[in-house]
Every structure is written in C-alpha cells, then in structure tokens.
C-alpha cells in the first residue's frame, strides 16, 4: 500500500536492528484518516469472505481494528492481556510472548463473544515472530470459529512469523512488508 509505505519512510524511526517505531501515526498518536484508508484496503482484500467479526489484541491493535470494522460493518473483540493467575471458566485463554517487552502474557477472550458461528478476521499493527497472531488463532480455534485470515499493517518480512503462518495455510495480508531496515539506511520494502 503505497500511501502507508510513504508514511513509514517519512515518519518511521528504526531502533537497533529489529524495532520500527511508528508511534507518531500508528500506535500512540493515531492518524485516523490513514486508518480509514487502511480499513478500506483490508475490505478490498477480504471482501466477500463472510467476515462477521474482527479480533485483535490490546492495546495497539484496537484503534486500527475499530476503524477497519466500520468498513466491514461488524463488531470488534479484543483479546485482553490478563493479570489474573487463576482464570475461571467462561473465557478462552492462551499465552503470548510479547515481542516488544519480552515477557509472556496470559491472553483471554470471553466465550460470550467468540463462537462456532463466527467468521473471524484478525487485525494487528505488526507481524514479527508471529506469537501474537498464533495466540489469536489459538483463541479462534478454541471457540470453534472459522478463521478467514489476518490483516496486518506492517509485516517485518525478515522475521519468521509471516512465512511460518502462511506455510501453515493461514491467509496473511500485510499492507507494508519490510524487507530490511537499519538506523543508517532506513526502511526497504518487499516489491
Ligand atoms: P510478534 O508476536 O509477531 O513477534 O510481534 C507482534 C506484536 O509485537 C505486535 O502486536 C506489536 O505490538 C509488537 N511489535 C513487533 N514488532 C514491532 C516493531 O518493530 N515496532 C512496534 N512498535 N511494535 C512491534
């Protein structure tokens, strides 16, 4: 998505070898007009697939998922990072290792909001090693829901998550795919 790649080139900041900061427009301050374009692009890619619910993970997926849901005319459910050690029934639960914080979270979704009649589109801001996406897919499977696919804003294609999930048969649509990046030379995209 050309508009998004231009914005990443202009405002993205590379930290070290593997972290791209986009907090001026994507996941801290949010450019909602850009989100609308992102939502329309996800709809273009997943139109006609029967999506009736969007699933994301807190916190930075929520804004993008909500604006995308306006294009799909469906609700959003976000998986919560739970502090609770003993999680009672009535929730699906999985574990996700955070890329940015390096710790493992219990992640939960109420069984009220995910079930066998749902056709789920997962939305997230980044795809790196794939832990967040795999956790969300686990929740979809526990619920007996159907996974339509995953819409990712920025995939760091030099990290293994995207390839691994596609090899498992998951339809992953990423709007910007970063081939390589460095503090000196900035960001290069997959053609
Ligand atoms: P994964 O689970 O695929 O390794 O990482 C995905 C999650 O980590 C995303 O939900 C995102 O919040 C965070 N993340 C991964 N890489 C980056 C990055 O380069 N920059 C930012 N800002 N977040 C990232």
PDB file of N, CA and C and ligand atoms in Angstrom, residues 13 15 18-23 26-27 57-61 81 96-101 124-134 154 156 158-159 161-162 164-165 181, ligand 1:
ATOM      1  N   UNK A  13      10.760   5.407  12.571  1.00  0.00           N
ATOM      2  CA  UNK A  13      12.107   5.523  13.132  1.00  0.00           C
ATOM      3  C   UNK A  13      12.600   4.119  13.467  1.00  0.00           C
ATOM      4  N   UNK A  15      14.877   1.490  15.316  1.00  0.00           N
ATOM      5  CA  UNK A  15      15.649   1.384  16.565  1.00  0.00           C
ATOM      6  C   UNK A  15      16.413   0.073  16.546  1.00  0.00           C
ATOM      7  N   UNK A  18      15.858  -4.377  14.783  1.00  0.00           N
ATOM      8  CA  UNK A  18      14.572  -5.042  14.551  1.00  0.00           C
ATOM      9  C   UNK A  18      13.332  -4.345  15.107  1.00  0.00           C
ATOM     10  N   UNK A  19      13.455  -3.119  15.566  1.00  0.00           N
ATOM     11  CA  UNK A  19      12.259  -2.403  16.041  1.00  0.00           C
ATOM     12  C   UNK A  19      12.016  -1.169  15.186  1.00  0.00           C
ATOM     13  N   UNK A  20      10.804  -1.074  14.671  1.00  0.00           N
ATOM     14  CA  UNK A  20      10.384   0.086  13.895  1.00  0.00           C
ATOM     15  C   UNK A  20       9.377   0.863  14.728  1.00  0.00           C
ATOM     16  N   UNK A  21       9.722   2.126  15.017  1.00  0.00           N
ATOM     17  CA  UNK A  21       8.785   2.953  15.800  1.00  0.00           C
ATOM     18  C   UNK A  21       7.911   3.744  14.844  1.00  0.00           C
ATOM     19  N   UNK A  22       6.613   3.601  15.026  1.00  0.00           N
ATOM     20  CA  UNK A  22       5.654   4.331  14.191  1.00  0.00           C
ATOM     21  C   UNK A  22       4.628   4.997  15.107  1.00  0.00           C
ATOM     22  N   UNK A  23       5.136   5.453  16.260  1.00  0.00           N
ATOM     23  CA  UNK A  23       4.192   5.951  17.259  1.00  0.00           C
ATOM     24  C   UNK A  23       3.659   7.348  16.952  1.00  0.00           C
ATOM     25  N   UNK A  26       0.713   5.573  14.123  1.00  0.00           N
ATOM     26  CA  UNK A  26       0.035   4.264  14.149  1.00  0.00           C
ATOM     27  C   UNK A  26      -0.341   3.766  15.535  1.00  0.00           C
ATOM     28  N   UNK A  27       0.597   3.777  16.461  1.00  0.00           N
ATOM     29  CA  UNK A  27       0.260   3.105  17.723  1.00  0.00           C
ATOM     30  C   UNK A  27       0.516   3.900  19.008  1.00  0.00           C
ATOM     31  N   UNK A  57      -5.743  -7.695  19.461  1.00  0.00           N
ATOM     32  CA  UNK A  57      -5.163  -7.849  20.801  1.00  0.00           C
ATOM     33  C   UNK A  57      -4.828  -6.465  21.330  1.00  0.00           C
ATOM     34  N   UNK A  58      -5.058  -6.276  22.654  1.00  0.00           N
ATOM     35  CA  UNK A  58      -4.761  -4.961  23.192  1.00  0.00           C
ATOM     36  C   UNK A  58      -3.253  -4.762  23.267  1.00  0.00           C
ATOM     37  N   UNK A  59      -2.731  -3.566  23.187  1.00  0.00           N
ATOM     38  CA  UNK A  59      -3.517  -2.361  23.068  1.00  0.00           C
ATOM     39  C   UNK A  59      -3.466  -1.807  21.647  1.00  0.00           C
ATOM     40  N   UNK A  60      -2.333  -1.986  20.968  1.00  0.00           N
ATOM     41  CA  UNK A  60      -2.156  -1.168  19.777  1.00  0.00           C
ATOM     42  C   UNK A  60      -2.940  -1.649  18.568  1.00  0.00           C
ATOM     43  N   UNK A  61      -3.529  -2.836  18.616  1.00  0.00           N
ATOM     44  CA  UNK A  61      -4.383  -3.272  17.513  1.00  0.00           C
ATOM     45  C   UNK A  61      -5.776  -2.649  17.534  1.00  0.00           C
ATOM     46  N   UNK A  81      -4.948  -8.788  27.769  1.00  0.00           N
ATOM     47  CA  UNK A  81      -3.784  -9.308  28.485  1.00  0.00           C
ATOM     48  C   UNK A  81      -4.170  -9.353  29.956  1.00  0.00           C
ATOM     49  N   UNK A  96       0.924 -15.550  25.130  1.00  0.00           N
ATOM     50  CA  UNK A  96       1.594 -14.838  24.043  1.00  0.00           C
ATOM     51  C   UNK A  96       2.871 -14.216  24.595  1.00  0.00           C
ATOM     52  N   UNK A  97       3.977 -14.472  23.896  1.00  0.00           N
ATOM     53  CA  UNK A  97       5.225 -13.809  24.288  1.00  0.00           C
ATOM     54  C   UNK A  97       5.312 -12.473  23.567  1.00  0.00           C
ATOM     55  N   UNK A  98       5.432 -11.408  24.344  1.00  0.00           N
ATOM     56  CA  UNK A  98       5.456 -10.067  23.756  1.00  0.00           C
ATOM     57  C   UNK A  98       6.780  -9.798  23.063  1.00  0.00           C
ATOM     58  N   UNK A  99       6.698  -9.354  21.814  1.00  0.00           N
ATOM     59  CA  UNK A  99       7.919  -9.027  21.071  1.00  0.00           C
ATOM     60  C   UNK A  99       8.616  -7.817  21.688  1.00  0.00           C
ATOM     61  N   UNK A 100       7.828  -6.813  22.049  1.00  0.00           N
ATOM     62  CA  UNK A 100       8.437  -5.561  22.496  1.00  0.00           C
ATOM     63  C   UNK A 100       8.864  -5.600  23.966  1.00  0.00           C
ATOM     64  N   UNK A 101       8.193  -6.437  24.786  1.00  0.00           N
ATOM     65  CA  UNK A 101       8.548  -6.455  26.211  1.00  0.00           C
ATOM     66  C   UNK A 101       9.242  -7.739  26.649  1.00  0.00           C
ATOM     67  N   UNK A 124      -3.958  -6.772  13.222  1.00  0.00           N
ATOM     68  CA  UNK A 124      -2.942  -6.292  14.176  1.00  0.00           C
ATOM     69  C   UNK A 124      -2.025  -5.288  13.493  1.00  0.00           C
ATOM     70  N   UNK A 125      -1.312  -4.520  14.309  1.00  0.00           N
ATOM     71  CA  UNK A 125      -0.441  -3.473  13.753  1.00  0.00           C
ATOM     72  C   UNK A 125       0.827  -4.066  13.140  1.00  0.00           C
ATOM     73  N   UNK A 126       1.470  -5.020  13.837  1.00  0.00           N
ATOM     74  CA  UNK A 126       2.753  -5.571  13.393  1.00  0.00           C
ATOM     75  C   UNK A 126       2.714  -7.090  13.350  1.00  0.00           C
ATOM     76  N   UNK A 127       3.495  -7.646  12.454  1.00  0.00           N
ATOM     77  CA  UNK A 127       3.790  -9.088  12.484  1.00  0.00           C
ATOM     78  C   UNK A 127       5.308  -9.226  12.479  1.00  0.00           C
ATOM     79  N   UNK A 128       5.831  -9.866  13.527  1.00  0.00           N
ATOM     80  CA  UNK A 128       7.285 -10.054  13.650  1.00  0.00           C
ATOM     81  C   UNK A 128       7.570 -11.556  13.741  1.00  0.00           C
ATOM     82  N   UNK A 129       7.641 -12.094  14.960  1.00  0.00           N
ATOM     83  CA  UNK A 129       7.872 -13.538  15.098  1.00  0.00           C
ATOM     84  C   UNK A 129       6.586 -14.362  15.024  1.00  0.00           C
ATOM     85  N   UNK A 130       5.464 -13.685  15.077  1.00  0.00           N
ATOM     86  CA  UNK A 130       4.187 -14.374  14.886  1.00  0.00           C
ATOM     87  C   UNK A 130       3.509 -14.837  16.164  1.00  0.00           C
ATOM     88  N   UNK A 131       4.076 -14.521  17.330  1.00  0.00           N
ATOM     89  CA  UNK A 131       3.498 -15.021  18.585  1.00  0.00           C
ATOM     90  C   UNK A 131       2.101 -14.454  18.832  1.00  0.00           C
ATOM     91  N   UNK A 132       1.922 -13.158  18.588  1.00  0.00           N
ATOM     92  CA  UNK A 132       0.612 -12.544  18.829  1.00  0.00           C
ATOM     93  C   UNK A 132      -0.439 -13.184  17.922  1.00  0.00           C
ATOM     94  N   UNK A 133      -0.091 -13.343  16.655  1.00  0.00           N
ATOM     95  CA  UNK A 133      -1.041 -13.921  15.693  1.00  0.00           C
ATOM     96  C   UNK A 133      -1.341 -15.380  16.035  1.00  0.00           C
ATOM     97  N   UNK A 134      -0.323 -16.125  16.405  1.00  0.00           N
ATOM     98  CA  UNK A 134      -0.558 -17.535  16.758  1.00  0.00           C
ATOM     99  C   UNK A 134      -1.462 -17.650  17.983  1.00  0.00           C
ATOM    100  N   UNK A 154       1.875  -3.693   9.266  1.00  0.00           N
ATOM    101  CA  UNK A 154       3.300  -3.755   8.904  1.00  0.00           C
ATOM    102  C   UNK A 154       3.858  -5.136   9.250  1.00  0.00           C
ATOM    103  N   UNK A 156       7.252  -7.301   9.290  1.00  0.00           N
ATOM    104  CA  UNK A 156       8.706  -7.293   9.129  1.00  0.00           C
ATOM    105  C   UNK A 156       9.064  -8.643   8.511  1.00  0.00           C
ATOM    106  N   UNK A 158      11.564  -9.887   7.244  1.00  0.00           N
ATOM    107  CA  UNK A 158      12.855 -10.525   7.541  1.00  0.00           C
ATOM    108  C   UNK A 158      12.786 -11.311   8.845  1.00  0.00           C
ATOM    109  N   UNK A 159      11.663 -11.219   9.555  1.00  0.00           N
ATOM    110  CA  UNK A 159      11.444 -12.037  10.750  1.00  0.00           C
ATOM    111  C   UNK A 159      10.485 -13.177  10.377  1.00  0.00           C
ATOM    112  N   UNK A 161       7.682 -14.836  11.382  1.00  0.00           N
ATOM    113  CA  UNK A 161       6.258 -15.096  11.632  1.00  0.00           C
ATOM    114  C   UNK A 161       5.412 -15.253  10.378  1.00  0.00           C
ATOM    115  N   UNK A 162       5.546 -14.322   9.445  1.00  0.00           N
ATOM    116  CA  UNK A 162       4.694 -14.336   8.247  1.00  0.00           C
ATOM    117  C   UNK A 162       4.868 -15.603   7.438  1.00  0.00           C
ATOM    118  N   UNK A 164       6.052 -18.466   8.398  1.00  0.00           N
ATOM    119  CA  UNK A 164       5.624 -19.670   9.124  1.00  0.00           C
ATOM    120  C   UNK A 164       4.104 -19.831   9.079  1.00  0.00           C
ATOM    121  N   UNK A 165       3.396 -18.709   9.266  1.00  0.00           N
ATOM    122  CA  UNK A 165       1.931 -18.801   9.285  1.00  0.00           C
ATOM    123  C   UNK A 165       1.366 -19.084   7.900  1.00  0.00           C
ATOM    124  N   UNK A 181      15.840  -3.241   7.315  1.00  0.00           N
ATOM    125  CA  UNK A 181      15.860  -1.892   7.874  1.00  0.00           C
ATOM    126  C   UNK A 181      17.100  -1.708   8.748  1.00  0.00           C
TER     127      UNK A 181
HETATM  128  P1  LIG B   1       5.094 -10.933  17.124  1.00  0.00           P
HETATM  129  O1  LIG B   1       4.180 -11.529  18.134  1.00  0.00           O
HETATM  130  O2  LIG B   1       4.660 -11.193  15.695  1.00  0.00           O
HETATM  131  O3  LIG B   1       6.551 -11.253  17.363  1.00  0.00           O
HETATM  132  O4  LIG B   1       5.025  -9.353  17.319  1.00  0.00           O
HETATM  133  C1  LIG B   1       3.813  -8.680  17.093  1.00  0.00           C
HETATM  134  C2  LIG B   1       3.482  -7.724  18.196  1.00  0.00           C
HETATM  135  O5  LIG B   1       4.650  -7.095  18.731  1.00  0.00           O
HETATM  136  C3  LIG B   1       2.609  -6.626  17.654  1.00  0.00           C
HETATM  137  O6  LIG B   1       1.340  -6.761  18.255  1.00  0.00           O
HETATM  138  C4  LIG B   1       3.277  -5.327  18.029  1.00  0.00           C
HETATM  139  O7  LIG B   1       2.550  -4.702  19.059  1.00  0.00           O
HETATM  140  C5  LIG B   1       4.641  -5.697  18.557  1.00  0.00           C
HETATM  141  N1  LIG B   1       5.742  -5.382  17.608  1.00  0.00           N
HETATM  142  C6  LIG B   1       6.506  -6.279  16.931  1.00  0.00           C
HETATM  143  N2  LIG B   1       7.471  -5.678  16.240  1.00  0.00           N
HETATM  144  C7  LIG B   1       7.314  -4.354  16.434  1.00  0.00           C
HETATM  145  C8  LIG B   1       8.029  -3.197  15.960  1.00  0.00           C
HETATM  146  O8  LIG B   1       9.005  -3.253  15.200  1.00  0.00           O
HETATM  147  N3  LIG B   1       7.563  -1.984  16.373  1.00  0.00           N
HETATM  148  C9  LIG B   1       6.485  -1.870  17.201  1.00  0.00           C
HETATM  149  N4  LIG B   1       6.114  -0.629  17.539  1.00  0.00           N
HETATM  150  N5  LIG B   1       5.804  -2.937  17.688  1.00  0.00           N
HETATM  151  C10 LIG B   1       6.206  -4.167  17.309  1.00  0.00           C
END
